[in-house]
Amino acid sequence: DGGITQSPKYLFRKEGQNVTLSCEQNLNHDAMYWYRQDPGQGLRLIYYSQIVNDFQKGDIAEGYSVSREKKESFPLTVTSAQKNPTAFYLCASSPRNRARTDTQYFGPGTRLTVL
Amino acid sequence: DAKTTQPPSMDCAEGRAANLPCNHSTISGNEYVYWYRQIHSQGPQYIIHGLKNNETNEMASLIITEDRKSSTLILPHATLRDTAVYYCIVRSPNTGNQFYFGTGTSLTVIP
């Protein structure tokens, strides 16, 4: 059935290591997004992509990188340059980014802990 | 982008209506109001959205005041599974139609 999958649900890494979070959608959505959520806080936008091979920085892109080689996939790499990588990471997708009525649909999230 | 203000927490008795308020006094005429909710450690779930007319779906009703400066999300018969953080979001074409999630209202449904 259709949806957004993120894997793994829990991820542990040592400080200084890069780590890549997976996000896949089979909804045929054009736009995809990555958010970060810290305890007791709202979501903050890291990167978003409106079409394949194109992406834009969000509010907190420093220390992160993304790629969009396929429509259904939008992996996020948390690099060693990210000062506080421990957080809950959420991926979302929507049919089109420009339309005001397009809804974003979220995956289940990946909880990253850096030891 | 228009800012939203929500109470940090609310309680509601099971089976009663939950009315969650949101202020968005700087909203522009072309900006939509969206509501999402997030159950602990899960991804946010879309509930409803509207521009100026009241809206209803199988989950909830959205009441927007005539001046559009505030709105209320109504869960008609709250259940324990409705315990979650509820986010009111104003979506603006001026910021690429991005969603800006604040800290929301933590709703606790009490048995």
Coordinates of C-alpha atoms in Angstrom, one line a residue:
Chain A
D1 CA 0.0 0.0 0.0
G2 CA 1.1 3.6 -0.6
G3 CA 3.0 5.7 1.9
I4 CA 6.3 7.1 3.1
T5 CA 8.8 4.8 4.7
Q6 CA 11.8 5.9 6.8
S7 CA 14.5 3.5 8.0
P8 CA 15.7 2.6 10.4
K9 CA 13.4 3.7 13.2
Y10 CA 16.3 4.0 15.7
L11 CA 19.9 4.8 14.7
F12 CA 22.9 5.1 16.9
R13 CA 26.2 6.5 15.7
K14 CA 29.5 7.6 17.2
E15 CA 30.4 11.2 17.2
G16 CA 32.3 12.3 14.1
Q17 CA 30.7 9.7 11.8
N18 CA 28.5 10.6 8.9
V19 CA 25.2 8.8 8.8
T20 CA 22.5 8.6 6.0
L21 CA 18.8 8.4 6.8
S22 CA 16.6 6.8 4.2
C23 CA 13.2 8.2 3.0
E24 CA 11.2 6.5 0.3
Q25 CA 7.7 7.3 -1.0
N26 CA 5.5 5.5 -3.5
L27 CA 2.8 8.2 -3.7
N28 CA 4.2 9.6 -6.9
H29 CA 4.7 13.0 -5.1
D30 CA 6.9 15.6 -6.7
A31 CA 8.0 17.4 -3.5
M32 CA 9.9 15.9 -0.6
Y33 CA 11.0 17.4 2.7
W34 CA 13.3 16.8 5.7
Y35 CA 12.5 18.2 9.2
R36 CA 14.3 17.9 12.5
Q37 CA 12.4 17.8 15.8
D38 CA 14.1 18.3 19.2
P39 CA 12.3 17.3 22.5
G40 CA 9.4 19.6 23.3
Q41 CA 9.9 21.6 20.1
G42 CA 8.2 22.0 16.8
L43 CA 9.5 20.9 13.5
R44 CA 12.3 22.8 11.7
L45 CA 12.9 22.4 7.9
I46 CA 16.3 21.2 6.9
Y47 CA 16.0 20.7 3.1
Y48 CA 13.3 20.3 0.5
S49 CA 13.1 19.2 -3.1
Q50 CA 10.4 20.1 -5.6
I51 CA 11.7 17.9 -8.5
V52 CA 14.3 15.3 -9.2
N53 CA 17.9 16.6 -9.2
D54 CA 16.9 19.8 -7.5
F55 CA 16.8 20.8 -3.8
Q56 CA 16.8 23.9 -1.6
K57 CA 18.1 24.6 1.8
G58 CA 15.6 25.1 4.6
D59 CA 16.1 27.0 7.8
I60 CA 18.7 24.7 9.4
A61 CA 20.7 23.1 6.5
E62 CA 24.2 23.5 8.0
G63 CA 25.8 20.2 8.6
Y64 CA 23.3 18.3 6.4
S65 CA 23.3 17.2 2.8
V66 CA 20.7 15.6 0.5
S67 CA 20.3 14.1 -3.0
R68 CA 17.3 13.6 -5.2
E69 CA 18.3 11.3 -7.9
K70 CA 15.0 9.5 -8.1
K71 CA 11.5 10.9 -7.6
E72 CA 10.7 8.3 -4.9
S73 CA 13.8 8.7 -2.8
F74 CA 15.3 11.7 -0.8
P75 CA 18.1 10.5 1.5
L76 CA 19.5 12.8 4.2
T77 CA 23.1 12.7 5.3
V78 CA 24.0 14.0 8.7
T79 CA 27.6 15.0 8.5
S80 CA 30.2 15.4 11.3
A81 CA 29.9 19.1 10.8
Q82 CA 26.4 19.1 12.4
K83 CA 27.0 20.2 16.0
N84 CA 24.0 18.6 17.7
P85 CA 22.8 15.7 15.5
T86 CA 20.8 13.8 18.1
A87 CA 17.2 14.4 17.2
F88 CA 14.0 13.0 15.7
Y89 CA 14.1 13.3 11.9
L90 CA 10.9 13.4 9.8
C91 CA 10.5 13.1 6.1
A92 CA 7.4 14.3 4.3
S93 CA 6.1 14.5 0.7
S94 CA 3.4 16.4 -1.1
P95 CA 2.0 16.3 -4.7
R96 CA 3.2 19.8 -5.6
N97 CA 5.0 22.5 -3.7
R98 CA 3.6 25.5 -5.3
A99 CA -0.1 24.9 -4.6
R100 CA -1.3 26.4 -1.4
T101 CA -3.8 23.5 -0.8
D102 CA -1.3 20.7 -1.2
T103 CA -1.0 18.6 2.0
Q104 CA 2.3 17.2 3.3
Y105 CA 2.3 13.6 4.4
F106 CA 4.8 12.4 6.9
G107 CA 6.8 9.3 7.5
P108 CA 7.1 7.6 10.9
G109 CA 10.5 9.3 11.6
T110 CA 14.0 8.1 12.5
R111 CA 15.4 8.8 16.0
L112 CA 19.1 9.4 15.7
T113 CA 21.3 9.3 18.8
V114 CA 25.0 10.2 18.5
L115 CA 27.0 8.8 21.3
Chain B
D1 CA 4.7 34.4 7.2
A2 CA 1.8 34.7 9.6
K3 CA 2.6 33.5 13.1
T4 CA 0.2 31.4 15.1
T5 CA -0.4 31.3 18.9
Q6 CA -1.8 28.3 20.6
P7 CA -2.2 27.4 24.3
P8 CA 0.6 25.0 25.4
S9 CA -1.7 22.4 26.9
M10 CA -5.4 21.5 27.3
D11 CA -7.4 18.7 28.9
C12 CA -10.6 17.2 27.7
A13 CA -12.9 14.5 29.1
E14 CA -13.4 11.4 27.0
G15 CA -16.5 11.6 24.9
R16 CA -16.7 15.4 25.1
A17 CA -15.9 17.9 22.4
A18 CA -12.3 19.2 22.3
N19 CA -12.1 22.8 21.2
L20 CA -8.5 23.8 20.3
P21 CA -8.0 27.5 19.6
C22 CA -5.5 29.2 17.4
N23 CA -4.7 32.9 16.9
H24 CA -3.3 34.1 13.6
S25 CA -4.0 37.8 13.7
T26 CA -1.5 38.7 10.9
I27 CA -2.9 36.2 8.4
S28 CA -3.2 37.4 4.8
G29 CA -6.1 36.8 2.4
N30 CA -4.3 34.1 0.4
E31 CA -3.0 32.1 3.3
Y32 CA -4.5 28.8 4.4
V33 CA -4.9 27.5 7.9
Y34 CA -3.8 23.9 8.4
W35 CA -4.1 21.6 11.4
Y36 CA -1.9 18.6 12.0
R37 CA -1.5 16.4 15.1
Q38 CA 1.4 14.3 16.3
I39 CA 1.1 11.4 18.6
H40 CA 4.3 10.8 20.7
S41 CA 7.3 9.6 18.6
Q42 CA 5.3 9.4 15.4
G43 CA 5.1 11.6 12.2
P44 CA 2.5 14.4 12.2
Q45 CA -0.9 13.5 10.8
Y46 CA -2.9 15.8 8.6
I47 CA -6.3 16.7 10.0
I48 CA -8.0 19.5 8.1
H49 CA -7.3 22.8 6.3
G50 CA -9.4 25.9 5.3
L51 CA -9.2 29.4 3.8
K52 CA -12.3 31.2 5.1
N53 CA -15.2 28.9 5.2
N54 CA -15.8 26.4 7.9
E55 CA -14.7 22.9 7.0
T56 CA -15.6 19.4 8.3
N57 CA -14.3 16.0 7.6
E58 CA -14.4 12.6 9.2
M59 CA -11.8 13.6 11.8
A60 CA -12.7 17.2 12.8
S61 CA -14.3 20.5 12.1
L62 CA -12.5 23.8 11.5
I63 CA -14.2 27.0 12.4
I64 CA -12.5 30.2 11.1
T65 CA -13.7 33.6 12.3
E66 CA -15.1 36.0 9.8
D67 CA -12.0 38.3 10.1
R68 CA -9.8 35.2 9.8
K69 CA -7.7 36.2 12.8
S70 CA -8.4 33.1 14.7
S71 CA -9.7 29.5 14.2
T72 CA -10.9 26.6 16.3
L73 CA -10.3 22.9 15.7
I74 CA -13.2 20.8 17.1
L75 CA -12.9 17.1 17.8
P76 CA -16.6 16.3 18.4
H77 CA -16.2 13.2 20.6
A78 CA -12.7 13.0 22.0
T79 CA -11.3 9.5 22.7
L80 CA -8.1 8.5 24.5
R81 CA -6.4 8.0 21.1
D82 CA -6.8 11.7 20.4
T83 CA -4.2 12.5 23.0
A84 CA -1.5 14.3 21.0
V85 CA 0.2 17.6 20.2
Y86 CA -2.0 19.6 17.8
Y87 CA -0.3 22.1 15.4
C88 CA -2.0 25.1 13.8
I89 CA -0.1 26.3 10.8
V90 CA -0.6 29.1 8.4
R91 CA 0.8 28.3 5.0
S92 CA 2.0 31.2 3.0
P93 CA 2.9 31.5 -0.7
N94 CA 5.4 34.2 0.3
T95 CA 7.6 31.5 1.9
G96 CA 7.3 28.9 -0.9
N97 CA 4.2 27.4 0.7
Q98 CA 6.3 25.8 3.4
F99 CA 4.8 24.5 6.6
Y100 CA 6.1 26.1 9.8
F101 CA 5.4 24.0 12.8
G102 CA 5.4 25.8 16.2
T103 CA 5.2 24.0 19.5
G104 CA 1.4 23.3 19.3
T105 CA -1.1 22.4 21.9
S106 CA -0.6 19.2 23.9
L107 CA -4.1 17.8 24.3
T108 CA -4.7 15.2 27.0
V109 CA -8.0 13.3 26.9
I110 CA -8.9 12.1 30.3
P111 CA -10.9 8.9 31.0

